[in-house]
Short mmCIF file of C-alpha atoms and ligand atoms in Angstrom, two decimals:
data_model
loop_
_atom_site.label_atom_id
_atom_site.label_comp_id
_atom_site.label_asym_id
_atom_site.label_seq_id
_atom_site.Cartn_x
_atom_site.Cartn_y
_atom_site.Cartn_z
CA UNK A 1 10.28 -12.99 11.89
CA UNK A 2 13.81 -12.55 13.20
CA UNK A 3 15.77 -10.64 10.61
CA UNK A 4 19.62 -10.51 10.44
CA UNK A 5 22.14 -8.98 7.80
CA UNK A 6 25.32 -11.03 7.65
CA UNK A 7 28.18 -10.45 5.50
CA UNK A 8 30.60 -13.14 4.27
CA UNK A 9 30.30 -16.48 2.62
CA UNK A 10 26.72 -17.86 2.07
CA UNK A 11 28.12 -21.20 1.66
CA UNK A 12 28.84 -21.12 5.41
CA UNK A 13 25.45 -19.96 6.46
CA UNK A 14 23.52 -22.70 8.30
CA UNK A 15 19.91 -22.77 7.23
CA UNK A 16 17.06 -25.09 6.27
CA UNK A 17 16.90 -23.37 2.95
CA UNK A 18 19.36 -21.03 1.30
CA UNK A 19 18.08 -18.84 -1.50
CA UNK A 20 20.13 -17.76 -4.61
CA UNK A 21 18.81 -15.78 -7.43
CA UNK A 22 19.48 -16.32 -11.22
CA UNK A 23 18.92 -14.61 -14.61
CA UNK A 24 18.76 -15.70 -18.05
CA UNK A 25 21.38 -14.19 -20.27
CA UNK A 26 20.25 -15.69 -23.58
CA UNK A 27 18.84 -12.93 -25.95
CA UNK A 28 16.41 -13.68 -28.86
CA UNK A 29 13.02 -15.35 -28.35
CA UNK A 30 13.70 -19.11 -28.76
CA UNK A 31 17.32 -19.11 -27.63
CA UNK A 32 18.23 -21.90 -25.17
CA UNK A 33 18.45 -20.28 -21.78
CA UNK A 34 22.08 -19.17 -20.58
CA UNK A 35 21.59 -19.37 -16.71
CA UNK A 36 23.60 -16.90 -14.52
CA UNK A 37 23.93 -17.58 -10.89
CA UNK A 38 24.03 -14.17 -9.18
CA UNK A 39 27.03 -14.96 -6.98
CA UNK A 40 30.65 -15.07 -7.10
CA UNK A 41 31.02 -17.96 -4.68
CA UNK A 42 32.38 -20.98 -6.18
CA UNK A 43 30.68 -23.39 -3.82
CA UNK A 44 27.27 -22.38 -4.80
CA UNK A 45 28.19 -22.59 -8.51
CA UNK A 46 29.65 -26.10 -7.91
CA UNK A 47 26.72 -27.23 -5.97
CA UNK A 48 24.22 -26.17 -8.75
CA UNK A 49 26.10 -26.50 -11.84
CA UNK A 50 24.96 -30.03 -12.55
CA UNK A 51 21.37 -28.95 -12.88
CA UNK A 52 21.57 -25.87 -14.68
CA UNK A 53 21.97 -27.26 -18.39
CA UNK A 54 19.43 -30.19 -17.96
CA UNK A 55 16.45 -28.02 -19.17
CA UNK A 56 14.46 -28.50 -15.84
CA UNK A 57 15.04 -24.83 -14.93
CA UNK A 58 14.76 -22.00 -17.31
CA UNK A 59 15.30 -19.02 -14.80
CA UNK A 60 11.87 -17.51 -15.79
CA UNK A 61 10.59 -14.84 -13.33
CA UNK A 62 9.72 -16.49 -10.24
CA UNK A 63 10.60 -19.98 -11.16
CA UNK A 64 12.10 -22.22 -8.64
CA UNK A 65 14.45 -25.13 -8.46
CA UNK A 66 15.11 -27.04 -5.08
CA UNK A 67 18.31 -28.92 -4.67
CA UNK A 68 18.58 -31.12 -1.51
CA UNK A 69 21.65 -31.59 0.44
CA UNK A 70 23.86 -29.35 -1.81
CA UNK A 71 27.44 -30.50 -1.88
CA UNK A 72 29.85 -28.16 -0.02
CA UNK A 73 27.28 -25.95 1.46
CA UNK A 74 26.28 -25.68 5.17
CA UNK A 75 22.51 -25.14 4.20
CA UNK A 76 20.29 -28.29 4.04
CA UNK A 77 18.63 -27.10 0.73
CA UNK A 78 19.44 -24.83 -1.95
CA UNK A 79 16.61 -22.96 -3.69
CA UNK A 80 17.27 -21.19 -7.09
CA UNK A 81 14.80 -18.50 -7.96
CA UNK A 82 14.61 -17.01 -11.37
CA UNK A 83 14.62 -13.22 -12.04
CA UNK A 84 13.84 -13.56 -15.81
CA UNK A 85 16.02 -11.90 -18.49
CA UNK A 86 19.46 -10.74 -17.21
CA UNK A 87 19.11 -7.52 -19.24
CA UNK A 88 15.89 -6.42 -17.59
CA UNK A 89 16.22 -7.70 -14.16
CA UNK A 90 16.22 -5.05 -11.31
CA UNK A 91 15.90 -5.02 -7.54
CA UNK A 92 12.17 -4.74 -7.99
CA UNK A 93 12.36 -8.26 -9.47
CA UNK A 94 14.39 -9.33 -6.42
CA UNK A 95 11.56 -8.14 -4.08
CA UNK A 96 9.10 -10.57 -5.75
CA UNK A 97 11.62 -13.39 -6.04
CA UNK A 98 12.42 -13.26 -2.34
CA UNK A 99 8.64 -13.33 -1.70
CA UNK A 100 8.57 -16.30 -4.06
CA UNK A 101 11.12 -18.09 -1.91
CA UNK A 102 9.13 -17.52 1.15
CA UNK A 103 5.85 -18.73 -0.18
CA UNK A 104 7.82 -21.77 -1.39
CA UNK A 105 9.22 -22.34 2.11
CA UNK A 106 6.08 -21.89 4.14
CA UNK A 107 3.88 -24.82 3.15
CA UNK A 108 6.96 -27.07 3.30
CA UNK A 109 7.53 -26.31 6.85
CA UNK A 110 10.91 -24.71 6.26
CA UNK A 111 11.16 -21.91 8.92
CA UNK A 112 14.77 -20.80 8.68
CA UNK A 113 15.64 -19.02 5.41
CA UNK A 114 18.85 -17.44 4.26
CA UNK A 115 18.90 -15.30 1.01
CA UNK A 116 21.85 -14.47 -0.75
CA UNK A 117 21.75 -10.83 -2.19
CA UNK A 118 22.47 -10.96 -5.91
CA UNK A 119 25.78 -9.47 -6.99
CA UNK A 120 26.00 -7.29 -10.10
CA UNK A 121 25.73 -3.81 -11.40
CA UNK A 122 21.85 -3.74 -11.68
CA UNK A 123 21.75 -4.49 -7.98
CA UNK A 124 22.59 -1.57 -5.81
CA UNK A 125 23.39 -3.34 -2.38
CA UNK A 126 21.30 -1.19 -0.21
CA UNK A 127 18.19 -1.20 -2.59
CA UNK A 128 18.58 -4.89 -2.97
CA UNK A 129 18.92 -5.73 0.62
CA UNK A 130 15.89 -3.60 1.23
CA UNK A 131 13.83 -5.38 -1.57
CA UNK A 132 14.71 -8.79 -0.15
CA UNK A 133 13.64 -7.83 3.36
CA UNK A 134 10.40 -6.30 1.96
CA UNK A 135 9.63 -9.23 -0.23
CA UNK A 136 10.18 -11.70 2.41
CA UNK A 137 8.23 -10.17 5.13
CA UNK A 138 5.40 -9.22 2.80
CA UNK A 139 5.25 -12.93 1.65
CA UNK A 140 5.00 -13.98 5.12
CA UNK A 141 1.61 -12.39 5.57
CA UNK A 142 -1.63 -14.72 5.28
CA UNK A 143 -5.20 -13.42 5.51
CA UNK A 144 -6.75 -16.47 7.21
CA UNK A 145 -6.81 -15.04 10.65
CA UNK A 146 -10.36 -16.18 11.53
CA UNK A 147 -9.92 -19.98 10.34
CA UNK A 148 -9.89 -22.27 13.49
CA UNK A 149 -7.68 -24.60 11.39
CA UNK A 150 -5.17 -21.67 10.65
CA UNK A 151 -1.57 -23.15 10.52
CA UNK A 152 1.09 -21.03 11.69
CA UNK A 153 3.50 -21.29 9.09
CA UNK A 154 5.33 -18.20 9.55
CA UNK A 155 8.95 -17.98 8.96
CA UNK A 156 11.10 -17.76 12.09
CA UNK A 157 14.20 -16.37 10.82
CA UNK A 158 15.52 -14.65 7.85
CA UNK A 159 19.18 -14.14 7.21
CA UNK A 160 20.27 -11.87 4.33
CA UNK A 161 23.80 -12.36 3.10
CA UNK A 162 24.90 -9.16 1.79
CA UNK A 163 27.84 -6.54 2.12
CA UNK A 164 27.98 -4.38 5.27
CA UNK A 165 27.04 -1.15 3.16
CA UNK A 166 23.60 -2.75 2.55
CA UNK A 167 22.64 -2.57 6.24
CA UNK A 168 20.61 0.72 6.24
CA UNK A 169 18.66 -0.44 3.42
CA UNK A 170 17.95 -3.70 5.00
CA UNK A 171 16.80 -2.10 8.18
CA UNK A 172 14.50 0.20 6.18
CA UNK A 173 13.05 -2.59 4.25
CA UNK A 174 12.15 -4.41 7.61
CA UNK A 175 10.39 -1.29 9.06
CA UNK A 176 8.59 -0.57 5.71
CA UNK A 177 7.25 -4.25 5.16
CA UNK A 178 6.15 -4.69 8.73
CA UNK A 179 4.30 -1.50 8.41
CA UNK A 180 2.76 -2.50 5.17
CA UNK A 181 1.69 -5.88 6.86
CA UNK A 182 0.14 -3.84 9.50
CA UNK A 183 -1.92 -1.94 6.91
CA UNK A 184 -2.87 -5.21 5.45
CA UNK A 185 -3.92 -6.65 8.77
CA UNK A 186 -6.31 -3.53 9.19
CA UNK A 187 -7.71 -3.97 5.73
CA UNK A 188 -8.35 -7.66 6.20
CA UNK A 189 -10.59 -7.05 9.21
CA UNK A 190 -14.28 -7.58 8.64
CA UNK A 191 -16.69 -4.62 9.13
CA UNK A 192 -17.93 -6.14 12.38
CA UNK A 193 -14.48 -6.30 13.94
CA UNK A 194 -13.27 -3.07 12.49
CA UNK A 195 -15.89 -0.36 13.14
CA UNK A 196 -14.86 3.23 12.80
CA UNK A 197 -14.20 3.51 16.62
CA UNK A 198 -12.13 0.31 16.65
CA UNK A 199 -10.11 1.53 13.66
CA UNK A 200 -9.49 4.64 15.70
CA UNK A 201 -8.45 2.58 18.88
CA UNK A 202 -6.11 0.51 16.75
CA UNK A 203 -4.60 3.66 15.21
CA UNK A 204 -4.06 5.19 18.74
CA UNK A 205 -2.41 1.93 19.93
CA UNK A 206 0.02 1.96 16.98
CA UNK A 207 0.77 5.56 17.72
CA UNK A 208 1.51 5.00 21.31
CA UNK A 209 3.66 2.15 20.48
CA UNK A 210 5.84 4.27 18.13
CA UNK A 211 5.72 7.52 19.96
CA UNK A 212 3.34 9.39 17.65
CA UNK A 213 0.64 11.89 18.94
CA UNK A 214 -2.84 10.59 18.00
CA UNK A 215 -6.26 12.05 18.63
CA UNK A 216 -9.39 10.18 17.95
CA UNK A 217 -12.49 12.48 17.78
CA UNK A 218 -16.46 11.48 17.34
CA UNK A 219 -19.43 13.04 16.00
CA UNK A 220 -19.31 16.24 18.17
CA UNK A 221 -15.98 17.15 16.77
CA UNK A 222 -17.52 16.85 13.12
CA UNK A 223 -20.25 19.20 14.24
CA UNK A 224 -17.82 21.61 15.78
CA UNK A 225 -15.65 21.81 12.57
CA UNK A 226 -18.72 21.99 10.28
CA UNK A 227 -17.77 18.76 8.59
CA UNK A 228 -21.18 18.69 6.70
CA UNK A 229 -19.73 16.46 3.92
CA UNK A 230 -18.17 13.92 6.36
CA UNK A 231 -21.19 13.83 8.65
CA UNK A 232 -23.72 13.38 5.72
CA UNK A 233 -22.28 9.95 5.31
CA UNK A 234 -21.78 9.15 8.99
CA UNK A 235 -25.42 10.32 9.87
CA UNK A 236 -26.88 7.01 8.27
CA UNK A 237 -24.85 4.65 10.60
CA UNK A 238 -25.47 3.66 14.09
CA UNK A 239 -21.77 3.24 14.58
CA UNK A 240 -20.19 6.58 15.45
CA UNK A 241 -17.72 8.06 13.10
CA UNK A 242 -13.96 8.49 14.05
CA UNK A 243 -11.89 11.36 12.82
CA UNK A 244 -8.30 10.03 13.35
CA UNK A 245 -5.49 12.56 13.35
CA UNK A 246 -1.85 11.27 14.06
CA UNK A 247 0.96 13.78 14.18
CA UNK A 248 4.74 13.14 13.49
CA UNK A 249 7.12 15.94 14.45
CA UNK A 250 10.89 15.71 13.60
CA UNK A 251 13.26 16.55 16.43
CA UNK A 252 14.61 19.66 14.76
CA UNK A 253 13.47 21.46 11.74
CA UNK A 254 10.88 23.99 13.02
CA UNK A 255 10.11 25.38 9.54
CA UNK A 256 9.51 23.94 6.30
CA UNK A 257 6.89 21.92 4.46
CA UNK A 258 4.08 20.16 6.45
CA UNK A 259 2.80 17.12 4.75
CA UNK A 260 -0.89 16.13 4.95
CA UNK A 261 -1.85 12.57 4.44
CA UNK A 262 -5.53 12.17 4.14
CA UNK A 263 -7.23 8.60 3.85
CA UNK A 264 -10.67 7.42 3.16
CA UNK A 265 -11.76 4.99 5.90
CA UNK A 266 -15.12 3.81 5.10
CA UNK A 267 -15.21 0.59 7.34
CA UNK A 268 -17.97 -0.75 5.20
CA UNK A 269 -19.65 0.60 2.10
CA UNK A 270 -23.09 -0.59 1.52
CA UNK A 271 -23.71 2.46 -0.95
CA UNK A 272 -26.31 3.98 1.43
CA UNK A 273 -29.83 4.72 0.04
CA UNK A 274 -28.25 4.17 -3.37
CA UNK A 275 -27.55 0.66 -2.37
CA UNK A 276 -25.14 -1.49 -4.08
CA UNK A 277 -26.04 -4.78 -5.54
CA UNK A 278 -25.25 -7.86 -3.00
CA UNK A 279 -22.79 -9.46 -5.46
CA UNK A 280 -19.44 -8.92 -4.03
CA UNK A 281 -20.81 -6.32 -1.44
CA UNK A 282 -18.67 -8.42 1.21
CA UNK A 283 -15.59 -6.76 -0.51
CA UNK A 284 -16.70 -3.32 0.75
CA UNK A 285 -14.98 -4.03 4.08
CA UNK A 286 -11.80 -2.87 2.42
CA UNK A 287 -13.14 0.57 1.54
CA UNK A 288 -10.91 1.74 4.36
CA UNK A 289 -7.79 0.78 2.64
CA UNK A 290 -6.72 4.33 1.97
CA UNK A 291 -6.90 5.25 5.62
CA UNK A 292 -5.15 1.96 6.57
CA UNK A 293 -2.26 3.00 4.05
CA UNK A 294 -1.88 6.37 5.86
CA UNK A 295 -1.70 4.81 9.26
CA UNK A 296 0.80 2.11 8.10
CA UNK A 297 2.75 5.09 6.56
CA UNK A 298 2.87 6.74 9.70
CA UNK A 299 4.02 3.77 11.58
CA UNK A 300 6.93 3.57 9.33
CA UNK A 301 7.79 7.17 9.24
CA UNK A 302 7.78 7.18 13.21
CA UNK A 303 10.70 4.69 12.91
CA UNK A 304 12.49 6.16 9.78
CA UNK A 305 12.31 9.53 11.19
CA UNK A 306 12.55 11.93 8.17
CA UNK A 307 13.16 15.56 8.95
CA UNK A 308 9.78 16.83 8.03
CA UNK A 309 6.47 17.19 9.77
CA UNK A 310 3.65 14.87 8.72
CA UNK A 311 -0.10 14.94 9.94
CA UNK A 312 -2.37 12.09 9.07
CA UNK A 313 -6.03 12.55 8.91
CA UNK A 314 -8.33 9.47 8.39
CA UNK A 315 -12.11 9.93 8.08
CA UNK A 316 -13.78 6.82 9.24
CA UNK A 317 -17.39 6.02 9.16
CA UNK A 318 -19.87 3.33 7.76
CA UNK A 319 -21.85 4.14 4.56
CA UNK A 320 -25.42 2.68 5.57
CA UNK A 321 -28.89 3.10 4.50
CA UNK A 322 -31.20 3.86 7.43
CA UNK A 323 -34.17 6.19 8.35
CA UNK A 324 -31.37 8.85 9.22
CA UNK A 325 -29.35 8.42 6.12
CA UNK A 326 -28.96 11.04 3.50
CA UNK A 327 -30.81 10.82 0.36
CA UNK A 328 -30.15 11.62 -3.31
CA UNK A 329 -30.98 15.25 -3.81
CA UNK A 330 -29.86 16.35 -0.48
CA UNK A 331 -27.61 19.33 -0.21
CA UNK A 332 -24.79 19.31 2.15
CA UNK A 333 -22.53 22.18 3.21
CA UNK A 334 -18.80 21.07 3.46
CA UNK A 335 -16.33 22.40 5.97
CA UNK A 336 -14.77 24.63 3.26
CA UNK A 337 -18.20 26.16 2.91
CA UNK A 338 -18.88 24.79 -0.52
CA UNK A 339 -22.37 23.34 -1.08
CA UNK A 340 -22.65 19.84 -2.48
CA UNK A 341 -25.85 18.29 -4.13
CA UNK A 342 -25.88 14.47 -3.56
CA UNK A 343 -26.64 12.60 -6.60
CA UNK A 344 -25.65 9.22 -5.47
CA UNK A 345 -25.18 8.20 -1.75
CA UNK A 346 -22.60 5.60 -3.02
CA UNK A 347 -20.26 8.37 -3.98
CA UNK A 348 -19.41 8.77 -0.40
CA UNK A 349 -15.53 8.48 -0.28
CA UNK A 350 -15.23 12.01 -1.96
CA UNK A 351 -17.49 13.48 0.61
CA UNK A 352 -15.52 12.35 3.65
CA UNK A 353 -12.26 13.27 1.85
CA UNK A 354 -13.62 16.75 0.97
CA UNK A 355 -13.60 17.55 4.61
CA UNK A 356 -10.44 15.56 5.45
CA UNK A 357 -8.58 17.64 2.92
CA UNK A 358 -10.06 20.88 4.33
CA UNK A 359 -9.16 19.78 7.94
CA UNK A 360 -5.55 19.00 7.07
CA UNK A 361 -5.16 22.41 5.53
CA UNK A 362 -6.57 23.99 8.58
CA UNK A 363 -3.94 22.00 10.61
CA UNK A 364 -1.14 23.48 8.35
CA UNK A 365 -0.58 21.14 5.65
CA UNK A 366 1.32 22.84 2.89
CA UNK A 367 1.25 19.74 0.71
CA UNK A 368 -1.47 17.16 0.61
CA UNK A 369 -1.70 13.37 -0.53
CA UNK A 370 -4.71 11.40 -0.18
CA UNK A 371 -5.37 7.60 -0.84
CA UNK A 372 -8.82 6.14 -1.47
CA UNK A 373 -10.61 3.08 -2.73
CA UNK A 374 -12.50 5.66 -4.62
CA UNK A 375 -13.99 4.45 -7.84
CA UNK A 376 -14.85 1.20 -9.53
CA UNK A 377 -14.10 3.33 -12.59
CA UNK A 378 -10.27 3.34 -12.05
CA UNK A 379 -10.21 -0.40 -12.29
CA UNK A 380 -12.22 -0.14 -15.61
CA UNK A 381 -9.68 2.33 -16.83
CA UNK A 382 -6.37 0.86 -15.77
CA UNK A 383 -7.13 -2.87 -14.92
CA UNK A 384 -6.00 -4.50 -11.68
CA UNK A 385 -2.21 -3.79 -12.42
CA UNK A 386 -2.07 0.04 -11.94
CA UNK A 387 -3.62 2.19 -9.55
CA UNK A 388 -4.52 5.90 -10.55
CA UNK A 389 -2.61 9.05 -9.71
CA UNK A 390 -3.70 12.49 -10.17
CA UNK A 391 -2.13 16.01 -9.31
CA UNK A 392 -2.83 19.59 -9.37
CA UNK A 393 1.07 20.45 -9.28
CA UNK A 394 3.88 19.36 -11.63
CA UNK A 395 6.62 19.46 -9.14
CA UNK A 396 4.74 17.62 -6.39
CA UNK A 397 3.75 14.94 -8.94
CA UNK A 398 7.45 14.60 -10.10
CA UNK A 399 8.35 14.00 -6.52
CA UNK A 400 5.72 11.28 -6.43
CA UNK A 401 6.88 9.69 -9.55
CA UNK A 402 10.38 9.57 -8.12
CA UNK A 403 8.92 7.95 -5.01
CA UNK A 404 7.25 5.29 -7.08
CA UNK A 405 10.60 4.41 -8.80
CA UNK A 406 11.92 3.49 -5.44
CA UNK A 407 8.90 1.81 -4.03
CA UNK A 408 8.19 -0.40 -7.00
CA UNK A 409 4.36 0.08 -6.91
CA UNK A 410 2.57 0.78 -10.08
CA UNK A 411 0.60 4.14 -10.47
CA UNK A 412 -0.52 5.60 -13.72
CA UNK A 413 -1.46 9.36 -14.10
CA UNK A 414 -4.76 10.31 -15.19
CA UNK A 415 -5.70 14.08 -16.35
CA UNK A 416 -7.47 16.58 -14.37
CA UNK A 417 -8.15 19.24 -17.10
CA UNK A 418 -10.43 22.05 -16.11
CA UNK A 419 -12.85 20.97 -18.83
CA UNK A 420 -13.88 17.96 -16.85
CA UNK A 421 -15.40 20.32 -14.16
CA UNK A 422 -18.54 20.92 -16.32
CA UNK A 423 -19.36 17.18 -15.68
CA UNK A 424 -19.97 17.87 -11.88
CA UNK A 425 -21.72 21.24 -12.05
CA UNK A 426 -24.89 21.32 -10.22
CA UNK A 427 -28.01 23.41 -10.78
CA UNK A 428 -28.91 23.93 -7.12
CA UNK A 429 -25.36 23.81 -5.35
CA UNK A 430 -21.67 24.50 -5.98
CA UNK A 431 -21.01 21.02 -7.17
CA UNK A 432 -22.51 17.67 -7.49
CA UNK A 433 -21.08 14.49 -6.19
CA UNK A 434 -21.14 12.23 -9.41
CA UNK A 435 -20.28 12.89 -12.90
CA UNK A 436 -22.13 10.55 -15.09
CA UNK A 437 -21.20 7.38 -16.95
CA UNK A 438 -17.80 8.44 -18.45
CA UNK A 439 -14.35 9.12 -16.86
CA UNK A 440 -15.53 8.21 -13.42
CA UNK A 441 -12.21 8.05 -11.81
CA UNK A 442 -11.38 11.66 -13.18
CA UNK A 443 -14.66 13.36 -12.25
CA UNK A 444 -14.20 11.97 -8.57
CA UNK A 445 -10.78 13.48 -8.52
CA UNK A 446 -12.02 16.59 -10.08
CA UNK A 447 -14.45 16.70 -7.10
CA UNK A 448 -11.59 16.36 -4.52
CA UNK A 449 -9.56 18.99 -6.52
CA UNK A 450 -12.10 21.63 -5.39
CA UNK A 451 -11.28 20.93 -1.89
CA UNK A 452 -7.63 20.79 -2.25
CA UNK A 453 -7.81 24.28 -3.81
CA UNK A 454 -4.49 25.76 -4.46
CA UNK A 455 -2.59 23.43 -2.07
CA UNK A 456 -0.16 21.18 -4.04
CA UNK A 457 -1.94 17.83 -3.85
CA UNK A 458 -1.79 14.21 -4.92
CA UNK A 459 -4.77 11.95 -5.20
CA UNK A 460 -4.24 8.03 -5.29
CA UNK A 461 -7.22 6.02 -6.34
CA UNK A 462 -6.29 2.76 -5.09
CA UNK A 463 -9.74 0.76 -5.73
CA UNK A 464 -8.11 -1.08 -8.55
CA UNK A 465 -5.07 -2.59 -6.32
CA UNK A 466 -6.18 -2.65 -2.70
CA UNK A 467 -7.45 -6.21 -2.99
CA UNK A 468 -5.85 -9.09 -4.89
CA UNK A 469 -8.26 -11.72 -5.96
CA UNK A 470 -5.79 -14.38 -6.89
CA UNK A 471 -2.74 -15.74 -5.15
CA UNK A 472 0.56 -14.85 -6.72
CA UNK A 473 3.77 -16.77 -6.52
CA UNK A 474 5.17 -14.04 -4.15
CA UNK A 475 2.04 -13.04 -2.13
CA UNK A 476 -1.06 -14.10 -0.61
CA UNK A 477 -4.51 -13.00 -2.02
CA UNK A 478 -6.44 -10.54 -0.21
CA UNK A 479 -5.31 -6.97 1.14
CA UNK A 480 -2.23 -5.62 -0.54
CA UNK A 481 -1.29 -2.50 1.30
CA UNK A 482 -0.89 -0.71 -1.78
CA UNK A 483 0.13 3.01 -1.73
CA UNK A 484 1.81 2.83 1.74
CA UNK A 485 5.28 2.34 0.31
CA UNK A 486 5.21 5.10 -2.18
CA UNK A 487 3.61 7.47 0.22
CA UNK A 488 6.43 6.81 2.78
CA UNK A 489 9.00 7.48 -0.06
CA UNK A 490 7.31 10.83 -1.09
CA UNK A 491 7.26 11.86 2.60
CA UNK A 492 11.00 10.88 2.86
CA UNK A 493 11.85 13.01 -0.42
CA UNK A 494 11.06 16.11 1.51
CA UNK A 495 13.75 15.22 4.19
CA UNK A 496 16.63 14.71 1.73
N1 BES B 1 -15.91 2.09 -2.50
C1 BES B 1 -16.43 2.37 -3.92
C2 BES B 1 -15.33 2.17 -4.80
C3 BES B 1 -14.84 0.70 -5.05
C4 BES B 1 -15.53 -0.09 -6.03
C5 BES B 1 -13.89 0.40 -4.18
C6 BES B 1 -14.88 -1.41 -6.23
C7 BES B 1 -13.28 -0.88 -4.54
C8 BES B 1 -13.94 -1.76 -5.53
C9 BES B 1 -17.00 3.82 -3.92
O1 BES B 1 -17.58 4.34 -2.73
C10 BES B 1 -18.21 3.74 -4.73
O2 BES B 1 -19.13 3.24 -4.51
N2 BES B 1 -17.95 4.44 -5.99
C11 BES B 1 -18.93 4.44 -7.02
C12 BES B 1 -19.07 5.98 -7.62
C13 BES B 1 -20.16 6.14 -8.37
C14 BES B 1 -21.59 6.03 -7.54
C15 BES B 1 -20.20 7.36 -8.88
C16 BES B 1 -18.65 3.55 -8.04
O3 BES B 1 -17.37 3.49 -8.36
O4 BES B 1 -19.46 2.89 -8.73
MN1 MN B 2 -19.42 3.88 -2.49
ZN1 ZN B 3 -16.67 3.72 -1.02
#
């Protein structure tokens, strides 16, 4: 997609489809909608006014109204997209609405889009232009890569009409959304096309393209580092594991924090000997979404160039049952030296992350963030509208909270009180890898906390959000790339 920011009059922009946003200023539940066009341009107001009082359009969130051959405009069509109630609309609604416009255009073979950035005090120009770029590029993604009848419906050009001051925000939005789509394309790959080694190869290719340092290690390195927890999962598979390490070094800033981004990269999770039921098991190809989020974040970071050092560690392996697989009751020694009693081999994510966190610390990380499709329990707790966030440090968490306000993603904090530690006490070892029926997302996080130790740390359990089961007006179903944008914002906050 070719992307351009243009200032000036939208009425003069040539495009197959010009998109303009609207809100509803009416207050009170049953009040008739009072539609506001979010522009000062007379031409656009004139072209649309005959259709605004007819009742055919209410400006609800992501509602659309298409006008053909709009009078006085260069564009061939004008699409109004609703942002909902005026009092509540923010640039986060604009992200979705821009996506809705793209999803509207794609099946109708409209390839050239112009989007007029909304005017008004609720819409900071830079944040809004960024949101439009993000929403449009994210909406251009479709997961049907292996269909022989795949139609290439992608948008060829996107012109955002916005003031010059919006340019930096716009450029950031393009970088971030393209990187999020890179994450999604990795998550979308089936397990046979994305083995741990291929995952490593794709990470290395990305790193080369964007000037990052990248190393991909195999089983030998796991043994050398005494990563007994990571290896205990990898030992059951015929596919060799990959320990992926990507480093970003800013040009100046020799001292200061070092951020460790640790991702779960299970390219397929069968459950191992504690095997999963076959219903929905195919979905477990996305069990590397946390790792893919970190690799996508590094892709964006390489281009946004924040003044802070960042190291990503992704622990990639399959979780398979086999004659070599670990068994419930086995005891494993993690890289940190802690002993772990394996109760359930399907609680494998925390095992690979335990060593990933320890390794990131050994590489010098002063602050840690991990992302993982860690537990089904997080979806039981939060539904599929929020992902779980955990932290052992208030200041670091607050920084993340602020990052989420900018990214527009949805995370909800869950507790990590010390009392929960009792649930993962083992009779034979330092800790066991499951905590029973209740609070599954929390006991998984408590397990990780043992390996973050005193280092300020954030854990993101994205199992509830990494895969979307139903199409939305603004996005395709399938891999979401969740977490990546908030992680990038969190990293950038250390640079400010
Ligand atoms: N990868 C799964 C978690 C998961 C479930 C991700 C559904 C996405 C959708 C994880 O490895 C797992 O199997 N967790 C177990 C933990 C249990 C054995 C303590 C779970 O959630 O059932
Ligand atoms: Mn599992
Ligand atoms: Zn898993």
